Amino acid sequence: MAHQSLTKQLLESDKDGFQRATQSPFLAAAARGKVSRTVLGEWLANDRMYLHSYISGAGRILATHHLPVNSALASASGVVSFIDWLIEGIANVRREERLFIDTAARYGIGVDLPTSPDGTVADGAKLEGLRRFEKIFASRGETPHKGDILPWLEDAVVYWATEKCYLDAWSWAGKQAAGAGGDITADEDGGALRTEFIPNWSSQEFFDFVDRLGVIIDDAVNEMVKAGGDQVRSELVSRAQGKWKDVLAAEEAFWPKM
């Protein structure tokens, strides 16, 4: 009997939670040009801190899951594909932060959270969603238990889940913006979201990048299930669902209240 792909099963496991994570009032306001420079700047400042945690989490993963020593396996395993994807992801988010800073400067938007004398940001200055994501990324790359099937699965699911939520959230906003009309230059943020950010965050290139990790996960899971049967599938689904739920909760709490 054929099963759903793991990623599709995750998407359908909590449709209400996924909708809350990807169709917030903030996103609806962004699509209409009703997010002020101040609100957008505060959110972008939190998103920059998210990117920093994303990179730190990726570093922990790269220190834990190693490339195969055997050259015959150098391009044939799921972990290799995941590592390649993750390295590309690190480069992407570095470019993304530069885009934040450069675009915000052109539109007169500040993108810094208040810092203490030692350069740190107090938890109270952060969105709840950022605090959740920092905990999620801080636990990445934890040493797998010996004998685990696909010991990198949870890490891959976390990164796929957060990218998938981000992509679908801004793609939804983009569809709403397409029908909103009006003079974009009169938007409360000067047009930054509808002119610059939303098109970037809903691009075909971003879709392809996120989809590629989904395929890596699904192919690896299918291979293990083919060898181990339904018991293996149940174990892998259970492990993945826990991380999926964590990301949905963090993503929902990451959008400013409007």
CSV table of N, CA and C in Angstrom, one decimal, residues 121-196:
chain,number,residue,atom,x,y,z
A,121,VAL,N,20.5,41.4,23.2
A,121,VAL,CA,19.1,41.8,23.1
A,121,VAL,C,18.3,41.1,24.2
A,122,ALA,N,17.7,41.8,25.1
A,122,ALA,CA,16.9,41.2,26.2
A,122,ALA,C,15.7,40.4,25.6
A,123,ASP,N,15.4,39.3,26.3
A,123,ASP,CA,14.3,38.5,25.8
A,123,ASP,C,13.0,39.3,25.7
A,124,GLY,N,12.8,40.2,26.7
A,124,GLY,CA,11.6,41.0,26.7
A,124,GLY,C,11.4,41.9,25.5
A,125,ALA,N,12.5,42.1,24.7
A,125,ALA,CA,12.4,43.0,23.5
A,125,ALA,C,12.1,42.1,22.3
A,126,LYS,N,12.0,40.8,22.5
A,126,LYS,CA,11.8,39.9,21.3
A,126,LYS,C,10.4,39.5,21.2
A,127,LEU,N,10.0,39.2,20.0
A,127,LEU,CA,8.7,38.5,19.8
A,127,LEU,C,8.7,37.1,20.4
A,128,GLU,N,7.6,36.7,20.9
A,128,GLU,CA,7.5,35.3,21.5
A,128,GLU,C,8.0,34.3,20.4
A,129,GLY,N,7.6,34.5,19.2
A,129,GLY,CA,8.0,33.6,18.1
A,129,GLY,C,9.5,33.5,18.0
A,130,LEU,N,10.2,34.6,18.1
A,130,LEU,CA,11.7,34.6,18.0
A,130,LEU,C,12.3,33.8,19.2
A,131,ARG,N,11.7,34.0,20.4
A,131,ARG,CA,12.3,33.3,21.5
A,131,ARG,C,12.1,31.8,21.3
A,132,ARG,N,10.9,31.4,20.7
A,132,ARG,CA,10.7,30.0,20.5
A,132,ARG,C,11.7,29.4,19.4
A,133,PHE,N,11.9,30.2,18.4
A,133,PHE,CA,12.8,29.8,17.3
A,133,PHE,C,14.2,29.7,17.9
A,134,GLU,N,14.6,30.6,18.7
A,134,GLU,CA,16.0,30.5,19.3
A,134,GLU,C,16.2,29.2,20.0
A,135,LYS,N,15.1,28.8,20.8
A,135,LYS,CA,15.2,27.5,21.5
A,135,LYS,C,15.3,26.3,20.5
A,136,ILE,N,14.5,26.4,19.5
A,136,ILE,CA,14.5,25.3,18.5
A,136,ILE,C,15.8,25.2,17.8
A,137,PHE,N,16.4,26.3,17.4
A,137,PHE,CA,17.7,26.2,16.7
A,137,PHE,C,18.8,25.9,17.7
A,138,ALA,N,18.7,26.3,18.9
A,138,ALA,CA,19.7,26.0,19.9
A,138,ALA,C,19.8,24.5,20.2
A,139,SER,N,18.8,23.7,19.9
A,139,SER,CA,18.8,22.3,20.2
A,139,SER,C,19.1,21.5,18.9
A,140,ARG,N,19.4,22.1,17.9
A,140,ARG,CA,19.8,21.4,16.7
A,140,ARG,C,21.1,20.7,16.8
A,141,GLY,N,21.3,19.6,16.1
A,141,GLY,CA,22.6,18.9,16.0
A,141,GLY,C,22.9,18.2,17.3
A,142,GLU,N,21.9,18.0,18.2
A,142,GLU,CA,22.1,17.2,19.4
A,142,GLU,C,22.6,15.8,19.0
A,143,THR,N,23.5,15.3,19.7
A,143,THR,CA,24.1,14.0,19.3
A,143,THR,C,23.1,12.9,19.2
A,144,PRO,N,22.9,12.3,18.0
A,144,PRO,CA,21.9,11.3,17.8
A,144,PRO,C,22.2,10.0,18.6
A,145,HIS,N,21.2,9.3,19.0
A,145,HIS,CA,21.3,8.1,19.7
A,145,HIS,C,21.8,7.0,18.7
A,146,LYS,N,22.7,6.2,19.1
A,146,LYS,CA,23.2,5.1,18.2
A,146,LYS,C,22.1,4.3,17.8
A,147,GLY,N,22.1,3.9,16.5
A,147,GLY,CA,21.1,3.1,16.0
A,147,GLY,C,19.8,3.8,15.5
A,148,ASP,N,19.7,5.1,15.7
A,148,ASP,CA,18.6,5.8,15.1
A,148,ASP,C,18.6,5.7,13.6
A,149,ILE,N,17.4,5.5,13.1
A,149,ILE,CA,17.2,5.6,11.6
A,149,ILE,C,17.1,7.1,11.2
A,150,LEU,N,17.9,7.4,10.2
A,150,LEU,CA,17.9,8.8,9.7
A,150,LEU,C,18.1,9.8,10.9
A,151,PRO,N,19.3,9.8,11.5
A,151,PRO,CA,19.5,10.6,12.7
A,151,PRO,C,19.4,12.1,12.4
A,152,TRP,N,19.5,12.5,11.2
A,152,TRP,CA,19.4,13.9,10.8
A,152,TRP,C,17.9,14.3,10.5
A,153,LEU,N,17.0,13.4,10.6
A,153,LEU,CA,15.6,13.7,10.2
A,153,LEU,C,15.0,14.9,10.9
A,154,GLU,N,15.1,14.9,12.2
A,154,GLU,CA,14.5,16.1,13.0
A,154,GLU,C,15.1,17.4,12.6
A,155,ASP,N,16.4,17.4,12.4
A,155,ASP,CA,17.0,18.7,11.9
A,155,ASP,C,16.5,19.1,10.6
A,156,ALA,N,16.4,18.2,9.6
A,156,ALA,CA,15.9,18.5,8.3
A,156,ALA,C,14.5,19.0,8.3
A,157,VAL,N,13.7,18.3,9.2
A,157,VAL,CA,12.3,18.7,9.2
A,157,VAL,C,12.1,20.1,9.8
A,158,VAL,N,12.9,20.4,10.8
A,158,VAL,CA,12.9,21.8,11.4
A,158,VAL,C,13.1,22.8,10.3
A,159,TYR,N,14.2,22.6,9.5
A,159,TYR,CA,14.5,23.6,8.5
A,159,TYR,C,13.5,23.6,7.3
A,160,TRP,N,13.1,22.5,6.9
A,160,TRP,CA,12.0,22.5,5.9
A,160,TRP,C,10.8,23.1,6.4
A,161,ALA,N,10.4,22.9,7.6
A,161,ALA,CA,9.1,23.4,8.2
A,161,ALA,C,9.2,24.9,8.3
A,162,THR,N,10.2,25.5,8.8
A,162,THR,CA,10.3,26.9,8.9
A,162,THR,C,10.3,27.6,7.6
A,163,GLU,N,11.1,27.0,6.6
A,163,GLU,CA,11.1,27.6,5.3
A,163,GLU,C,9.8,27.5,4.6
A,164,LYS,N,9.1,26.3,4.8
A,164,LYS,CA,7.8,26.1,4.1
A,164,LYS,C,6.8,27.1,4.7
A,165,CYS,N,6.8,27.3,6.0
A,165,CYS,CA,5.8,28.2,6.6
A,165,CYS,C,6.1,29.7,6.1
A,166,TYR,N,7.3,30.0,6.0
A,166,TYR,CA,7.7,31.4,5.5
A,166,TYR,C,7.3,31.6,4.1
A,167,LEU,N,7.6,30.6,3.3
A,167,LEU,CA,7.2,30.7,1.8
A,167,LEU,C,5.7,30.8,1.7
A,168,ASP,N,5.0,29.9,2.3
A,168,ASP,CA,3.5,29.9,2.1
A,168,ASP,C,2.9,31.1,2.7
A,169,ALA,N,3.4,31.6,3.8
A,169,ALA,CA,2.9,32.8,4.4
A,169,ALA,C,3.0,34.0,3.5
A,170,TRP,N,4.2,34.2,2.9
A,170,TRP,CA,4.4,35.4,2.0
A,170,TRP,C,3.8,35.1,0.6
A,171,SER,N,3.6,33.9,0.2
A,171,SER,CA,2.9,33.6,-1.0
A,171,SER,C,1.5,33.9,-0.9
A,172,TRP,N,0.9,33.6,0.3
A,172,TRP,CA,-0.5,34.0,0.6
A,172,TRP,C,-0.7,35.5,0.6
A,173,ALA,N,0.3,36.2,1.2
A,173,ALA,CA,0.2,37.6,1.3
A,173,ALA,C,0.3,38.2,-0.2
A,174,GLY,N,1.2,37.6,-1.0
A,174,GLY,CA,1.3,38.1,-2.3
A,174,GLY,C,0.1,37.9,-3.1
A,175,LYS,N,-0.7,36.8,-2.9
A,175,LYS,CA,-1.9,36.7,-3.6
A,175,LYS,C,-3.0,37.7,-3.2
A,176,GLN,N,-2.9,38.0,-1.9
A,176,GLN,CA,-3.9,39.1,-1.4
A,176,GLN,C,-3.5,40.4,-1.9
A,177,ALA,N,-2.2,40.7,-2.0
A,177,ALA,CA,-1.7,42.0,-2.5
A,177,ALA,C,-2.0,42.2,-4.0
A,178,ALA,N,-2.1,41.1,-4.7
A,178,ALA,CA,-2.3,41.2,-6.2
A,178,ALA,C,-3.7,41.8,-6.4
A,179,GLY,N,-4.7,41.5,-5.5
A,179,GLY,CA,-6.0,42.0,-5.7
A,179,GLY,C,-6.3,43.3,-4.8
A,180,ALA,N,-5.3,43.8,-4.1
A,180,ALA,CA,-5.5,44.9,-3.2
A,180,ALA,C,-5.6,46.2,-4.0
A,181,GLY,N,-4.8,46.4,-5.0
A,181,GLY,CA,-4.8,47.6,-5.8
A,181,GLY,C,-4.3,48.8,-5.0
A,182,GLY,N,-4.6,50.0,-5.5
A,182,GLY,CA,-4.1,51.2,-4.7
A,182,GLY,C,-2.7,51.6,-5.1
A,183,ASP,N,-2.4,52.8,-4.7
A,183,ASP,CA,-1.1,53.4,-5.0
A,183,ASP,C,-0.1,52.9,-4.0
A,184,ILE,N,0.8,52.0,-4.4
A,184,ILE,CA,1.8,51.4,-3.5
A,184,ILE,C,2.7,52.4,-2.8
A,185,THR,N,3.0,53.5,-3.5
A,185,THR,CA,3.8,54.5,-2.9
A,185,THR,C,3.1,55.2,-1.7
A,186,ALA,N,1.8,55.0,-1.6
A,186,ALA,CA,1.1,55.6,-0.5
A,186,ALA,C,1.0,54.6,0.7
A,187,ASP,N,1.5,53.4,0.5
A,187,ASP,CA,1.5,52.4,1.6
A,187,ASP,C,2.1,53.0,2.9
A,188,GLU,N,1.7,52.5,4.0
A,188,GLU,CA,2.2,53.0,5.3
A,188,GLU,C,3.7,52.8,5.5
A,189,ASP,N,4.3,51.8,4.8
A,189,ASP,CA,5.7,51.5,4.8
A,189,ASP,C,6.5,52.1,3.6
A,190,GLY,N,5.8,52.9,2.9
A,190,GLY,CA,6.4,53.5,1.7
A,190,GLY,C,6.4,52.6,0.5
A,191,GLY,N,5.9,51.4,0.6
A,191,GLY,CA,5.9,50.4,-0.5
A,191,GLY,C,6.9,49.3,-0.3
A,192,ALA,N,7.6,49.3,0.8
A,192,ALA,CA,8.7,48.3,1.0
A,192,ALA,C,8.2,46.9,0.8
A,193,LEU,N,7.1,46.6,1.5
A,193,LEU,CA,6.6,45.2,1.5
A,193,LEU,C,6.1,44.8,0.1
A,194,ARG,N,5.2,45.6,-0.4
A,194,ARG,CA,4.6,45.2,-1.7
A,194,ARG,C,5.5,45.3,-2.9
A,195,THR,N,6.5,46.2,-2.8
A,195,THR,CA,7.4,46.4,-3.9
A,195,THR,C,8.6,45.5,-3.8
A,196,GLU,N,9.2,45.3,-2.6
A,196,GLU,CA,10.5,44.6,-2.5
A,196,GLU,C,10.4,43.3,-1.8
